[in-house]
Short mmCIF file of C-alpha atoms in Angstrom, two decimals:
data_model
loop_
_atom_site.label_atom_id
_atom_site.label_comp_id
_atom_site.label_asym_id
_atom_site.label_seq_id
_atom_site.Cartn_x
_atom_site.Cartn_y
_atom_site.Cartn_z
CA MET X 1155 21.30 51.95 -110.12
CA GLU X 1156 23.02 53.04 -106.92
CA GLU X 1157 21.70 51.37 -103.74
CA GLU X 1158 20.88 53.46 -100.74
CA THR X 1159 20.14 52.02 -97.32
CA THR X 1160 17.45 53.70 -95.25
CA HIS X 1161 16.25 53.60 -91.71
CA ARG X 1162 13.19 54.98 -89.99
CA THR X 1163 13.50 57.79 -87.51
CA VAL X 1164 11.28 58.22 -84.50
CA ASP X 1165 8.66 60.18 -86.44
CA ASP X 1166 8.63 57.55 -89.23
CA HIS X 1167 10.61 59.62 -91.76
CA ARG X 1168 13.26 57.82 -93.75
CA GLU X 1169 16.85 58.95 -93.77
CA ALA X 1170 19.57 57.79 -96.09
CA VAL X 1171 22.41 55.90 -94.52
CA ALA X 1172 25.60 55.26 -96.39
CA PRO X 1173 26.36 51.58 -97.05
CA ARG X 1174 28.67 49.97 -94.55
CA ARG X 1175 31.36 47.34 -95.02
CA MET X 1176 31.91 44.40 -92.73
CA ALA X 1177 35.45 43.54 -91.75
CA GLN X 1178 36.08 40.17 -90.02
CA LEU X 1179 37.78 40.35 -86.62
CA GLY X 1180 40.42 37.85 -85.46
CA ARG X 1181 39.80 35.84 -82.29
CA ALA X 1182 42.12 37.94 -80.10
CA GLU X 1183 40.58 41.25 -81.20
CA ALA X 1184 37.03 39.91 -80.86
CA LEU X 1185 37.64 38.72 -77.28
CA ARG X 1186 39.36 42.01 -76.43
CA LEU X 1187 36.28 43.94 -77.64
CA LEU X 1188 34.01 41.64 -75.68
CA GLY X 1189 35.93 42.65 -72.59
CA THR X 1190 35.14 46.30 -73.17
CA VAL X 1191 31.40 45.93 -72.50
CA SER X 1192 29.47 44.30 -69.68
CA LEU X 1193 26.10 43.53 -71.28
CA GLY X 1194 25.25 40.99 -73.94
CA ARG X 1195 22.80 38.26 -74.89
CA ILE X 1196 23.07 34.54 -74.15
CA VAL X 1197 21.42 32.08 -76.60
CA PHE X 1198 20.45 28.67 -75.30
CA THR X 1199 17.92 25.92 -75.86
CA GLN X 1200 14.76 25.95 -73.76
CA HIS X 1201 12.11 23.28 -74.39
CA ALA X 1202 13.89 22.35 -77.68
CA LEU X 1203 13.62 25.95 -78.96
CA PRO X 1204 16.16 28.76 -79.09
CA ALA X 1205 15.90 31.31 -76.27
CA VAL X 1206 17.76 34.60 -75.75
CA ARG X 1207 18.28 36.52 -72.52
CA PRO X 1208 20.11 39.78 -71.92
CA VAL X 1209 22.72 39.30 -69.19
CA ASN X 1210 25.78 40.94 -67.81
CA HIS X 1211 29.21 39.34 -68.12
CA LEU X 1212 32.89 39.66 -67.48
CA MET X 1213 35.87 38.16 -69.18
CA ASP X 1214 38.07 35.76 -67.18
CA GLY X 1215 40.96 35.09 -69.51
CA ASP X 1216 39.26 33.97 -72.71
CA ASP X 1217 36.13 32.71 -70.84
CA VAL X 1218 32.89 34.61 -70.64
CA VAL X 1219 31.38 34.51 -67.15
CA VAL X 1220 27.67 35.22 -66.65
CA GLN X 1221 25.89 35.84 -63.36
CA LEU X 1222 23.13 33.42 -62.32
CA HIS X 1223 20.36 33.67 -59.70
CA ASP X 1224 18.40 30.86 -58.07
CA GLY X 1225 15.19 30.28 -59.91
CA ALA X 1226 16.38 32.04 -63.03
CA THR X 1227 15.83 30.41 -66.42
CA LEU X 1228 19.56 30.27 -67.09
CA ALA X 1229 20.22 28.34 -63.92
CA SER X 1230 18.08 25.50 -65.29
CA ILE X 1231 20.12 25.02 -68.47
CA VAL X 1232 23.39 24.11 -66.83
CA ALA X 1233 24.60 20.57 -67.27
CA PRO X 1234 25.49 18.27 -64.34
CA THR X 1235 28.97 18.88 -63.00
CA ASP X 1236 30.35 15.68 -64.58
CA ALA X 1237 29.13 16.59 -68.08
CA THR X 1238 31.10 18.51 -70.72
CA GLY X 1239 28.60 21.37 -70.51
CA VAL X 1240 25.73 22.79 -72.48
CA VAL X 1241 26.31 24.46 -75.83
CA VAL X 1242 25.39 28.16 -75.79
CA ALA X 1243 26.20 31.25 -77.78
CA TYR X 1244 26.95 34.68 -76.36
CA GLU X 1245 26.72 37.90 -78.33
CA ALA X 1246 27.64 41.48 -77.49
CA ASP X 1247 27.97 44.51 -79.68
CA VAL X 1248 28.40 48.24 -79.85
CA ILE X 1249 26.77 49.72 -82.88
CA ASP X 1250 26.05 53.44 -83.13
CA PRO X 1251 22.35 53.97 -84.00
CA GLU X 1252 23.11 57.08 -86.06
CA THR X 1253 26.19 56.14 -88.03
CA HIS X 1254 25.67 52.36 -87.99
CA LEU X 1255 29.33 51.90 -87.21
CA GLY X 1256 30.66 49.56 -84.56
CA TRP X 1257 31.28 45.90 -83.90
CA SER X 1258 29.60 42.65 -83.00
CA VAL X 1259 31.11 39.49 -81.46
CA VAL X 1260 29.59 36.01 -81.07
CA VAL X 1261 31.19 33.32 -78.87
CA THR X 1262 29.91 29.72 -79.11
CA GLY X 1263 31.04 27.10 -76.63
CA TYR X 1264 30.26 24.89 -73.70
CA ALA X 1265 28.75 26.49 -70.58
CA ARG X 1266 29.30 25.06 -67.09
CA ARG X 1267 28.23 26.23 -63.70
CA VAL X 1268 30.97 27.56 -61.47
CA THR X 1269 30.97 25.39 -58.35
CA ASP X 1270 34.18 26.31 -56.52
CA GLU X 1271 33.22 28.62 -53.63
CA GLY X 1272 36.51 30.56 -53.72
CA GLU X 1273 36.25 31.14 -57.50
CA LEU X 1274 32.61 32.14 -57.16
CA ALA X 1275 33.43 34.71 -54.43
CA SER X 1276 36.20 36.19 -56.61
CA LEU X 1277 33.82 36.44 -59.58
CA ALA X 1278 31.00 37.92 -57.44
CA SER X 1279 33.31 40.74 -56.32
CA ARG X 1280 33.91 41.70 -60.01
CA LEU X 1281 30.57 40.95 -61.65
CA ARG X 1282 27.87 43.54 -61.06
CA SER X 1283 24.21 42.86 -61.89
CA TRP X 1284 22.47 45.30 -64.21
CA VAL X 1285 19.07 44.55 -62.72
CA ASP X 1286 17.93 44.48 -59.10
CA HIS X 1287 18.56 40.94 -57.81
CA PRO X 1288 19.72 39.45 -54.58
CA ALA X 1289 23.41 38.81 -54.26
CA MET X 1290 24.98 36.58 -56.85
CA ASN X 1291 24.82 32.91 -55.78
CA ALA X 1292 25.98 31.22 -58.98
CA ALA X 1293 27.84 31.84 -62.21
CA LEU X 1294 28.08 30.27 -65.64
CA ARG X 1295 31.39 29.96 -67.39
CA ILE X 1296 31.44 29.79 -71.20
CA ARG X 1297 34.61 28.32 -72.78
CA PRO X 1298 34.72 29.74 -76.32
CA ASP X 1299 35.25 27.09 -79.01
CA LEU X 1300 34.16 29.36 -81.86
CA VAL X 1301 34.69 33.12 -81.80
CA THR X 1302 33.47 35.30 -84.65
CA GLY X 1303 33.37 39.03 -84.91
CA LEU X 1304 32.86 41.78 -87.37
CA ARG X 1305 33.46 45.50 -87.50
CA LEU X 1306 31.13 47.82 -89.45
CA THR X 1307 33.15 50.45 -91.24
CA PRO X 1308 32.27 53.23 -93.71
#
């Protein structure tokens, strides 16, 4: 029997969607794709449970840099400056809702707060918030240890 994938439309009708294949992406291609978008999701531990927040980012070399604001949940997860950092995951994707084609990238690594004022000013000039917040006053740098990505193809 031939399998057919379906998805619901807005009016709750089902449409057939052709099956997709997943192709693994190499590290360099995955990081390149991550640099083509500015919005993703950071996964971290909050009260011993996984938490996810949508955030904007930019790539600084191979590092993912996320904007922080005083009082924000993310600002509370950052390790002290003398620690290695806090393990987080960062995911971004571009998947077409109609064709189901696109890509997804996940970066896992240690996150540390950016403390150098000059570096912070440079990042603030390039990192634009996607929600209405006061000016950026802190940033989180994620050094990727593990980079995985996939491309959805017909």
